[in-house]
């Protein structure tokens, strides 16, 4: 089966390409390389010994997307392509709505036109907003706290409406919690441009000496030690969740949390990172970051039951794999 992976050169996309190739799928990647590098696709070949077919296109370009559907027999789409920085979305909301909504609309249009019925969408735990933890798929949400989160909530609604009007369409909305870590080869991983926004890449850059110390955003939350609690999931577990979603879907809209179900504080994560890698992470406690919530973790029972999927890799593995990739990665060259 041929799977079109938009955003397949990115962090989660590359790991998912590996999981798909290992599960026997053929992979076609569409990416404009706005937040990724062509070299990542070569690394996929090194790891799997299999080729992906690559189209360097912008997914907002209807004609370019349709050409892929004309030239290939596509069986399903996994749609990762999108902008993902919460802070940038507050500064440039138009860019986020334009890119993330138009990509999704262009792809839906192509799927309907070329009778491709399987669609898997990258959503986010951010859609749950201020609900109580653990987050369950049935929870209502009205408004998320930033334009990025709104694009995810809007795409979920668009895909739901389209499926209601086209009952043979099969849509899986995967709400990721906090993906971290890297493929255990150390060849691919998360390599943000500039100063990282997210915790794990910041920690690995402190470990490498690229950043002097970590700012911990607040230690007065109502959590185990006052620092923010999140549900960190190994990116390869997340990738395998996509394969499970493709393997088991039936017509209609299906929503799944992809997390571990376990909350970990910033201080707990740092301690595990230090222990497994034998490195001290310098940090300072600073003010809370605007928009952060105290705790975010998943109820994962639905994915376990319906997808027969569960995250297998522990925090120790996440920390080791993230550090292995950071040590291999040359920020100047790639
Ligand atoms: P990423 O930035 O590494 O990957 C996204 C890829 O999409 C990049 O390769 C980028 O070049 C490409 N892209 C962006 N706009 C495009 C366009 N118009 N046309 C073609 N390609 C385009 O991000 P990621 O962490 O791999 O995230 C993948 C998806 O998962 C995103 O939709 C993101 O919002 C979602 N998500 C990520 C996280 C996370 O913490 N990483 C959490 C929840 C959801
Ligand atoms: C984790 C914890 C911070 C950095 C974001 C998006 C979310 C999703 C995943 C896409 C929090 C603390 C962080 C630092 C710190 N992405 N922290 N110092 O905010 O849970 O989620 O990425 O959908 O939408 O909002 O992840 O890694 O930024 O933060 O103390 O330098 O680490 O306060 O408690 P977050 P994160």
PDB file of N, CA, C and O in Angstrom, residues 1-6 59 65 69 74-81 100-113 115-123 152 155-156 158-160 162-163 166 168-174 176 242 245-247 249-256:
ATOM      1  N   UNK A   1       0.832  -1.207   0.000  1.00  0.00           N
ATOM      2  CA  UNK A   1       0.000   0.000   0.000  1.00  0.00           C
ATOM      3  C   UNK A   1       0.866   1.257   0.000  1.00  0.00           C
ATOM      4  O   UNK A   1       1.883   1.301   0.677  1.00  0.00           O
ATOM      5  N   UNK A   2       0.426   2.255  -0.756  1.00  0.00           N
ATOM      6  CA  UNK A   2       1.181   3.508  -0.863  1.00  0.00           C
ATOM      7  C   UNK A   2       0.595   4.559   0.073  1.00  0.00           C
ATOM      8  O   UNK A   2      -0.584   4.912  -0.048  1.00  0.00           O
ATOM      9  N   UNK A   3       1.428   5.068   0.959  1.00  0.00           N
ATOM     10  CA  UNK A   3       0.967   6.090   1.904  1.00  0.00           C
ATOM     11  C   UNK A   3       1.665   7.418   1.583  1.00  0.00           C
ATOM     12  O   UNK A   3       2.899   7.484   1.526  1.00  0.00           O
ATOM     13  N   UNK A   4       0.867   8.446   1.372  1.00  0.00           N
ATOM     14  CA  UNK A   4       1.417   9.792   1.197  1.00  0.00           C
ATOM     15  C   UNK A   4       1.616  10.413   2.576  1.00  0.00           C
ATOM     16  O   UNK A   4       0.658  10.529   3.353  1.00  0.00           O
ATOM     17  N   UNK A   5       2.856  10.771   2.875  1.00  0.00           N
ATOM     18  CA  UNK A   5       3.183  11.354   4.181  1.00  0.00           C
ATOM     19  C   UNK A   5       3.556  12.818   3.953  1.00  0.00           C
ATOM     20  O   UNK A   5       4.650  13.121   3.469  1.00  0.00           O
ATOM     21  N   UNK A   6       2.648  13.728   4.277  1.00  0.00           N
ATOM     22  CA  UNK A   6       2.996  15.149   4.136  1.00  0.00           C
ATOM     23  C   UNK A   6       3.793  15.555   5.376  1.00  0.00           C
ATOM     24  O   UNK A   6       3.526  15.068   6.475  1.00  0.00           O
ATOM     25  N   UNK A  59       2.372  22.014   0.285  1.00  0.00           N
ATOM     26  CA  UNK A  59       1.082  21.296   0.302  1.00  0.00           C
ATOM     27  C   UNK A  59      -0.106  22.267   0.176  1.00  0.00           C
ATOM     28  O   UNK A  59      -1.228  21.850  -0.080  1.00  0.00           O
ATOM     29  N   UNK A  65      -0.083  19.194  -5.408  1.00  0.00           N
ATOM     30  CA  UNK A  65      -0.599  18.039  -4.643  1.00  0.00           C
ATOM     31  C   UNK A  65      -1.332  17.093  -5.583  1.00  0.00           C
ATOM     32  O   UNK A  65      -1.145  15.863  -5.529  1.00  0.00           O
ATOM     33  N   UNK A  69      -1.169  12.776  -6.688  1.00  0.00           N
ATOM     34  CA  UNK A  69      -2.284  11.820  -6.749  1.00  0.00           C
ATOM     35  C   UNK A  69      -2.450  11.255  -8.161  1.00  0.00           C
ATOM     36  O   UNK A  69      -2.872  10.117  -8.329  1.00  0.00           O
ATOM     37  N   UNK A  74      -2.495   6.263  -4.567  1.00  0.00           N
ATOM     38  CA  UNK A  74      -2.364   6.513  -3.122  1.00  0.00           C
ATOM     39  C   UNK A  74      -3.471   5.756  -2.382  1.00  0.00           C
ATOM     40  O   UNK A  74      -4.641   5.850  -2.740  1.00  0.00           O
ATOM     41  N   UNK A  75      -3.082   5.040  -1.326  1.00  0.00           N
ATOM     42  CA  UNK A  75      -4.073   4.302  -0.526  1.00  0.00           C
ATOM     43  C   UNK A  75      -4.455   5.042   0.750  1.00  0.00           C
ATOM     44  O   UNK A  75      -5.506   4.777   1.322  1.00  0.00           O
ATOM     45  N   UNK A  76      -3.592   5.918   1.202  1.00  0.00           N
ATOM     46  CA  UNK A  76      -3.898   6.653   2.434  1.00  0.00           C
ATOM     47  C   UNK A  76      -2.966   7.836   2.603  1.00  0.00           C
ATOM     48  O   UNK A  76      -1.896   7.881   1.984  1.00  0.00           O
ATOM     49  N   UNK A  77      -3.408   8.789   3.412  1.00  0.00           N
ATOM     50  CA  UNK A  77      -2.607   9.992   3.652  1.00  0.00           C
ATOM     51  C   UNK A  77      -2.370  10.140   5.157  1.00  0.00           C
ATOM     52  O   UNK A  77      -3.301   9.988   5.948  1.00  0.00           O
ATOM     53  N   UNK A  78      -1.123  10.401   5.524  1.00  0.00           N
ATOM     54  CA  UNK A  78      -0.839  10.836   6.901  1.00  0.00           C
ATOM     55  C   UNK A  78      -0.363  12.278   6.797  1.00  0.00           C
ATOM     56  O   UNK A  78       0.642  12.570   6.125  1.00  0.00           O
ATOM     57  N   UNK A  79      -1.108  13.160   7.428  1.00  0.00           N
ATOM     58  CA  UNK A  79      -0.875  14.597   7.212  1.00  0.00           C
ATOM     59  C   UNK A  79      -0.182  15.245   8.413  1.00  0.00           C
ATOM     60  O   UNK A  79      -0.820  15.625   9.386  1.00  0.00           O
ATOM     61  N   UNK A  80       1.160  15.357   8.291  1.00  0.00           N
ATOM     62  CA  UNK A  80       1.958  16.021   9.327  1.00  0.00           C
ATOM     63  C   UNK A  80       2.269  17.475   8.971  1.00  0.00           C
ATOM     64  O   UNK A  80       2.616  18.252   9.857  1.00  0.00           O
ATOM     65  N   UNK A  81       2.242  17.804   7.664  1.00  0.00           N
ATOM     66  CA  UNK A  81       2.764  19.120   7.253  1.00  0.00           C
ATOM     67  C   UNK A  81       2.037  20.235   7.976  1.00  0.00           C
ATOM     68  O   UNK A  81       0.807  20.301   7.959  1.00  0.00           O
ATOM     69  N   UNK A 100      -1.720  25.999   7.897  1.00  0.00           N
ATOM     70  CA  UNK A 100      -2.239  24.756   8.470  1.00  0.00           C
ATOM     71  C   UNK A 100      -3.634  24.421   7.964  1.00  0.00           C
ATOM     72  O   UNK A 100      -3.952  23.251   7.721  1.00  0.00           O
ATOM     73  N   UNK A 101      -4.473  25.435   7.766  1.00  0.00           N
ATOM     74  CA  UNK A 101      -5.824  25.143   7.265  1.00  0.00           C
ATOM     75  C   UNK A 101      -5.794  24.826   5.776  1.00  0.00           C
ATOM     76  O   UNK A 101      -6.425  23.875   5.327  1.00  0.00           O
ATOM     77  N   UNK A 102      -5.040  25.627   4.996  1.00  0.00           N
ATOM     78  CA  UNK A 102      -5.048  25.413   3.543  1.00  0.00           C
ATOM     79  C   UNK A 102      -4.427  24.057   3.192  1.00  0.00           C
ATOM     80  O   UNK A 102      -4.959  23.330   2.346  1.00  0.00           O
ATOM     81  N   UNK A 103      -3.329  23.691   3.837  1.00  0.00           N
ATOM     82  CA  UNK A 103      -2.746  22.349   3.589  1.00  0.00           C
ATOM     83  C   UNK A 103      -3.832  21.275   3.757  1.00  0.00           C
ATOM     84  O   UNK A 103      -3.972  20.372   2.918  1.00  0.00           O
ATOM     85  N   UNK A 104      -4.563  21.365   4.848  1.00  0.00           N
ATOM     86  CA  UNK A 104      -5.564  20.321   5.142  1.00  0.00           C
ATOM     87  C   UNK A 104      -6.679  20.343   4.102  1.00  0.00           C
ATOM     88  O   UNK A 104      -7.104  19.290   3.607  1.00  0.00           O
ATOM     89  N   UNK A 105      -7.147  21.536   3.727  1.00  0.00           N
ATOM     90  CA  UNK A 105      -8.234  21.634   2.739  1.00  0.00           C
ATOM     91  C   UNK A 105      -7.790  21.105   1.375  1.00  0.00           C
ATOM     92  O   UNK A 105      -8.539  20.374   0.711  1.00  0.00           O
ATOM     93  N   UNK A 106      -6.576  21.448   0.976  1.00  0.00           N
ATOM     94  CA  UNK A 106      -6.065  20.989  -0.328  1.00  0.00           C
ATOM     95  C   UNK A 106      -5.994  19.459  -0.350  1.00  0.00           C
ATOM     96  O   UNK A 106      -6.386  18.808  -1.326  1.00  0.00           O
ATOM     97  N   UNK A 107      -5.532  18.889   0.751  1.00  0.00           N
ATOM     98  CA  UNK A 107      -5.407  17.419   0.805  1.00  0.00           C
ATOM     99  C   UNK A 107      -6.769  16.729   0.813  1.00  0.00           C
ATOM    100  O   UNK A 107      -6.953  15.711   0.153  1.00  0.00           O
ATOM    101  N   UNK A 108      -7.710  17.282   1.571  1.00  0.00           N
ATOM    102  CA  UNK A 108      -9.050  16.681   1.606  1.00  0.00           C
ATOM    103  C   UNK A 108      -9.642  16.709   0.201  1.00  0.00           C
ATOM    104  O   UNK A 108     -10.212  15.719  -0.278  1.00  0.00           O
ATOM    105  N   UNK A 109      -9.496  17.841  -0.468  1.00  0.00           N
ATOM    106  CA  UNK A 109     -10.029  17.983  -1.823  1.00  0.00           C
ATOM    107  C   UNK A 109      -9.441  16.921  -2.756  1.00  0.00           C
ATOM    108  O   UNK A 109     -10.159  16.253  -3.506  1.00  0.00           O
ATOM    109  N   UNK A 110      -8.118  16.729  -2.660  1.00  0.00           N
ATOM    110  CA  UNK A 110      -7.465  15.733  -3.522  1.00  0.00           C
ATOM    111  C   UNK A 110      -7.950  14.328  -3.167  1.00  0.00           C
ATOM    112  O   UNK A 110      -8.200  13.495  -4.051  1.00  0.00           O
ATOM    113  N   UNK A 111      -8.102  14.052  -1.869  1.00  0.00           N
ATOM    114  CA  UNK A 111      -8.574  12.715  -1.455  1.00  0.00           C
ATOM    115  C   UNK A 111      -9.964  12.447  -2.011  1.00  0.00           C
ATOM    116  O   UNK A 111     -10.243  11.356  -2.523  1.00  0.00           O
ATOM    117  N   UNK A 112     -10.846  13.439  -1.919  1.00  0.00           N
ATOM    118  CA  UNK A 112     -12.219  13.239  -2.421  1.00  0.00           C
ATOM    119  C   UNK A 112     -12.198  13.059  -3.940  1.00  0.00           C
ATOM    120  O   UNK A 112     -12.870  12.191  -4.485  1.00  0.00           O
ATOM    121  N   UNK A 113     -11.377  13.868  -4.614  1.00  0.00           N
ATOM    122  CA  UNK A 113     -11.326  13.823  -6.081  1.00  0.00           C
ATOM    123  C   UNK A 113     -10.756  12.506  -6.599  1.00  0.00           C
ATOM    124  O   UNK A 113     -11.211  11.964  -7.594  1.00  0.00           O
ATOM    125  N   UNK A 115     -10.573   9.656  -4.823  1.00  0.00           N
ATOM    126  CA  UNK A 115     -11.173   8.544  -4.082  1.00  0.00           C
ATOM    127  C   UNK A 115     -10.184   7.861  -3.118  1.00  0.00           C
ATOM    128  O   UNK A 115     -10.088   6.637  -3.056  1.00  0.00           O
ATOM    129  N   UNK A 116      -9.447   8.667  -2.400  1.00  0.00           N
ATOM    130  CA  UNK A 116      -8.553   8.148  -1.340  1.00  0.00           C
ATOM    131  C   UNK A 116      -9.298   8.330  -0.027  1.00  0.00           C
ATOM    132  O   UNK A 116      -9.642   9.450   0.355  1.00  0.00           O
ATOM    133  N   UNK A 117      -9.567   7.249   0.665  1.00  0.00           N
ATOM    134  CA  UNK A 117     -10.510   7.334   1.794  1.00  0.00           C
ATOM    135  C   UNK A 117      -9.877   7.301   3.165  1.00  0.00           C
ATOM    136  O   UNK A 117     -10.566   7.472   4.163  1.00  0.00           O
ATOM    137  N   UNK A 118      -8.585   7.048   3.225  1.00  0.00           N
ATOM    138  CA  UNK A 118      -7.943   6.959   4.558  1.00  0.00           C
ATOM    139  C   UNK A 118      -7.130   8.204   4.829  1.00  0.00           C
ATOM    140  O   UNK A 118      -6.205   8.521   4.073  1.00  0.00           O
ATOM    141  N   UNK A 119      -7.430   8.855   5.923  1.00  0.00           N
ATOM    142  CA  UNK A 119      -6.761  10.120   6.247  1.00  0.00           C
ATOM    143  C   UNK A 119      -6.423  10.122   7.730  1.00  0.00           C
ATOM    144  O   UNK A 119      -7.302   9.962   8.580  1.00  0.00           O
ATOM    145  N   UNK A 120      -5.148  10.286   8.036  1.00  0.00           N
ATOM    146  CA  UNK A 120      -4.714  10.355   9.438  1.00  0.00           C
ATOM    147  C   UNK A 120      -4.158  11.754   9.684  1.00  0.00           C
ATOM    148  O   UNK A 120      -3.305  12.231   8.927  1.00  0.00           O
ATOM    149  N   UNK A 121      -4.674  12.416  10.698  1.00  0.00           N
ATOM    150  CA  UNK A 121      -4.297  13.811  10.945  1.00  0.00           C
ATOM    151  C   UNK A 121      -3.547  13.972  12.258  1.00  0.00           C
ATOM    152  O   UNK A 121      -3.943  13.438  13.299  1.00  0.00           O
ATOM    153  N   UNK A 122      -2.467  14.770  12.217  1.00  0.00           N
ATOM    154  CA  UNK A 122      -1.669  15.104  13.407  1.00  0.00           C
ATOM    155  C   UNK A 122      -2.376  16.171  14.201  1.00  0.00           C
ATOM    156  O   UNK A 122      -2.278  17.351  13.877  1.00  0.00           O
ATOM    157  N   UNK A 123      -3.060  15.764  15.245  1.00  0.00           N
ATOM    158  CA  UNK A 123      -3.619  16.775  16.132  1.00  0.00           C
ATOM    159  C   UNK A 123      -2.762  16.842  17.393  1.00  0.00           C
ATOM    160  O   UNK A 123      -1.658  16.284  17.428  1.00  0.00           O
ATOM    161  N   UNK A 152      -5.405  23.365  14.931  1.00  0.00           N
ATOM    162  CA  UNK A 152      -5.613  21.922  15.123  1.00  0.00           C
ATOM    163  C   UNK A 152      -7.093  21.637  15.398  1.00  0.00           C
ATOM    164  O   UNK A 152      -7.669  20.706  14.827  1.00  0.00           O
ATOM    165  N   UNK A 155      -9.045  22.137  12.127  1.00  0.00           N
ATOM    166  CA  UNK A 155      -8.850  21.025  11.176  1.00  0.00           C
ATOM    167  C   UNK A 155      -9.626  19.796  11.640  1.00  0.00           C
ATOM    168  O   UNK A 155     -10.206  19.073  10.817  1.00  0.00           O
ATOM    169  N   UNK A 156      -9.650  19.552  12.948  1.00  0.00           N
ATOM    170  CA  UNK A 156     -10.439  18.415  13.458  1.00  0.00           C
ATOM    171  C   UNK A 156     -11.915  18.591  13.067  1.00  0.00           C
ATOM    172  O   UNK A 156     -12.568  17.640  12.631  1.00  0.00           O
ATOM    173  N   UNK A 158     -13.196  20.457  10.622  1.00  0.00           N
ATOM    174  CA  UNK A 158     -13.356  20.370   9.164  1.00  0.00           C
ATOM    175  C   UNK A 158     -13.390  18.898   8.749  1.00  0.00           C
ATOM    176  O   UNK A 158     -14.277  18.464   8.008  1.00  0.00           O
ATOM    177  N   UNK A 159     -12.452  18.125   9.252  1.00  0.00           N
ATOM    178  CA  UNK A 159     -12.371  16.708   8.867  1.00  0.00           C
ATOM    179  C   UNK A 159     -13.601  15.936   9.339  1.00  0.00           C
ATOM    180  O   UNK A 159     -14.080  15.019   8.655  1.00  0.00           O
ATOM    181  N   UNK A 160     -14.146  16.325  10.487  1.00  0.00           N
ATOM    182  CA  UNK A 160     -15.353  15.664  10.995  1.00  0.00           C
ATOM    183  C   UNK A 160     -16.549  15.981  10.094  1.00  0.00           C
ATOM    184  O   UNK A 160     -17.319  15.088   9.707  1.00  0.00           O
ATOM    185  N   UNK A 162     -16.509  16.907   6.944  1.00  0.00           N
ATOM    186  CA  UNK A 162     -16.318  16.276   5.621  1.00  0.00           C
ATOM    187  C   UNK A 162     -16.667  14.788   5.714  1.00  0.00           C
ATOM    188  O   UNK A 162     -17.303  14.230   4.809  1.00  0.00           O
ATOM    189  N   UNK A 163     -16.305  14.158   6.792  1.00  0.00           N
ATOM    190  CA  UNK A 163     -16.580  12.722   6.935  1.00  0.00           C
ATOM    191  C   UNK A 163     -18.081  12.482   7.111  1.00  0.00           C
ATOM    192  O   UNK A 163     -18.627  11.517   6.564  1.00  0.00           O
ATOM    193  N   UNK A 166     -19.444  12.520   3.804  1.00  0.00           N
ATOM    194  CA  UNK A 166     -18.892  11.471   2.919  1.00  0.00           C
ATOM    195  C   UNK A 166     -18.654  10.223   3.761  1.00  0.00           C
ATOM    196  O   UNK A 166     -17.522   9.949   4.193  1.00  0.00           O
ATOM    197  N   UNK A 168     -18.069   7.208   3.491  1.00  0.00           N
ATOM    198  CA  UNK A 168     -17.040   6.186   3.254  1.00  0.00           C
ATOM    199  C   UNK A 168     -15.646   6.688   3.619  1.00  0.00           C
ATOM    200  O   UNK A 168     -14.676   5.933   3.621  1.00  0.00           O
ATOM    201  N   UNK A 169     -15.539   7.982   3.937  1.00  0.00           N
ATOM    202  CA  UNK A 169     -14.252   8.576   4.309  1.00  0.00           C
ATOM    203  C   UNK A 169     -13.868   8.079   5.710  1.00  0.00           C
ATOM    204  O   UNK A 169     -14.712   7.982   6.599  1.00  0.00           O
ATOM    205  N   UNK A 170     -12.597   7.762   5.890  1.00  0.00           N
ATOM    206  CA  UNK A 170     -12.110   7.266   7.177  1.00  0.00           C
ATOM    207  C   UNK A 170     -11.060   8.227   7.707  1.00  0.00           C
ATOM    208  O   UNK A 170      -9.991   8.372   7.113  1.00  0.00           O
ATOM    209  N   UNK A 171     -11.382   8.882   8.804  1.00  0.00           N
ATOM    210  CA  UNK A 171     -10.462   9.876   9.349  1.00  0.00           C
ATOM    211  C   UNK A 171     -10.042   9.483  10.761  1.00  0.00           C
ATOM    212  O   UNK A 171     -10.893   9.154  11.584  1.00  0.00           O
ATOM    213  N   UNK A 172      -8.734   9.514  11.008  1.00  0.00           N
ATOM    214  CA  UNK A 172      -8.239   9.272  12.360  1.00  0.00           C
ATOM    215  C   UNK A 172      -7.533  10.531  12.844  1.00  0.00           C
ATOM    216  O   UNK A 172      -6.594  11.008  12.195  1.00  0.00           O
ATOM    217  N   UNK A 173      -8.036  11.068  13.940  1.00  0.00           N
ATOM    218  CA  UNK A 173      -7.449  12.271  14.532  1.00  0.00           C
ATOM    219  C   UNK A 173      -6.581  11.813  15.696  1.00  0.00           C
ATOM    220  O   UNK A 173      -7.096  11.267  16.683  1.00  0.00           O
ATOM    221  N   UNK A 174      -5.269  11.978  15.550  1.00  0.00           N
ATOM    222  CA  UNK A 174      -4.353  11.520  16.601  1.00  0.00           C
ATOM    223  C   UNK A 174      -3.884  12.722  17.411  1.00  0.00           C
ATOM    224  O   UNK A 174      -3.283  13.657  16.862  1.00  0.00           O
ATOM    225  N   UNK A 176      -1.429  14.041  19.824  1.00  0.00           N
ATOM    226  CA  UNK A 176      -0.134  13.703  20.420  1.00  0.00           C
ATOM    227  C   UNK A 176       0.040  14.455  21.725  1.00  0.00           C
ATOM    228  O   UNK A 176      -0.302  15.623  21.824  1.00  0.00           O
ATOM    229  N   UNK A 242       0.898   5.507  14.496  1.00  0.00           N
ATOM    230  CA  UNK A 242       0.340   5.827  13.170  1.00  0.00           C
ATOM    231  C   UNK A 242       0.121   4.567  12.344  1.00  0.00           C
ATOM    232  O   UNK A 242      -0.848   4.454  11.610  1.00  0.00           O
ATOM    233  N   UNK A 245      -2.905   2.947  13.624  1.00  0.00           N
ATOM    234  CA  UNK A 245      -4.110   3.667  13.171  1.00  0.00           C
ATOM    235  C   UNK A 245      -4.432   3.307  11.727  1.00  0.00           C
ATOM    236  O   UNK A 245      -5.599   3.075  11.384  1.00  0.00           O
ATOM    237  N   UNK A 246      -3.413   3.201  10.891  1.00  0.00           N
ATOM    238  CA  UNK A 246      -3.653   2.847   9.476  1.00  0.00           C
ATOM    239  C   UNK A 246      -4.167   1.418   9.360  1.00  0.00           C
ATOM    240  O   UNK A 246      -5.001   1.115   8.517  1.00  0.00           O
ATOM    241  N   UNK A 247      -3.658   0.542  10.202  1.00  0.00           N
ATOM    242  CA  UNK A 247      -4.000  -0.884  10.111  1.00  0.00           C
ATOM    243  C   UNK A 247      -5.417  -1.190  10.553  1.00  0.00           C
ATOM    244  O   UNK A 247      -5.998  -2.164  10.111  1.00  0.00           O
ATOM    245  N   UNK A 249      -8.278   1.113  11.008  1.00  0.00           N
ATOM    246  CA  UNK A 249      -9.403   2.045  10.866  1.00  0.00           C
ATOM    247  C   UNK A 249     -10.578   1.496  10.056  1.00  0.00           C
ATOM    248  O   UNK A 249     -10.392   0.777   9.088  1.00  0.00           O
ATOM    249  N   UNK A 250     -11.764   1.886  10.496  1.00  0.00           N
ATOM    250  CA  UNK A 250     -12.983   1.641   9.717  1.00  0.00           C
ATOM    251  C   UNK A 250     -13.620   2.990   9.430  1.00  0.00           C
ATOM    252  O   UNK A 250     -13.256   3.990  10.039  1.00  0.00           O
ATOM    253  N   UNK A 251     -14.597   3.021   8.509  1.00  0.00           N
ATOM    254  CA  UNK A 251     -15.160   4.301   8.068  1.00  0.00           C
ATOM    255  C   UNK A 251     -15.669   5.135   9.245  1.00  0.00           C
ATOM    256  O   UNK A 251     -16.130   4.603  10.247  1.00  0.00           O
ATOM    257  N   UNK A 252     -15.557   6.471   9.113  1.00  0.00           N
ATOM    258  CA  UNK A 252     -16.005   7.377  10.163  1.00  0.00           C
ATOM    259  C   UNK A 252     -14.848   8.152  10.760  1.00  0.00           C
ATOM    260  O   UNK A 252     -13.711   8.049  10.289  1.00  0.00           O
ATOM    261  N   UNK A 253     -15.133   8.911  11.807  1.00  0.00           N
ATOM    262  CA  UNK A 253     -14.074   9.692  12.481  1.00  0.00           C
ATOM    263  C   UNK A 253     -13.688   8.992  13.776  1.00  0.00           C
ATOM    264  O   UNK A 253     -14.563   8.619  14.561  1.00  0.00           O
ATOM    265  N   UNK A 254     -12.404   8.812  13.966  1.00  0.00           N
ATOM    266  CA  UNK A 254     -11.901   8.146  15.165  1.00  0.00           C
ATOM    267  C   UNK A 254     -10.862   9.060  15.810  1.00  0.00           C
ATOM    268  O   UNK A 254      -9.979   9.556  15.120  1.00  0.00           O
ATOM    269  N   UNK A 255     -10.979   9.258  17.102  1.00  0.00           N
ATOM    270  CA  UNK A 255     -10.051  10.156  17.809  1.00  0.00           C
ATOM    271  C   UNK A 255      -9.275   9.348  18.854  1.00  0.00           C
ATOM    272  O   UNK A 255      -9.891   8.594  19.631  1.00  0.00           O
ATOM    273  N   UNK A 256      -7.957   9.501  18.842  1.00  0.00           N
ATOM    274  CA  UNK A 256      -7.147   8.781  19.839  1.00  0.00           C
ATOM    275  C   UNK A 256      -6.082   9.686  20.443  1.00  0.00           C
ATOM    276  O   UNK A 256      -5.395  10.416  19.715  1.00  0.00           O
TER     277      UNK A 256
END
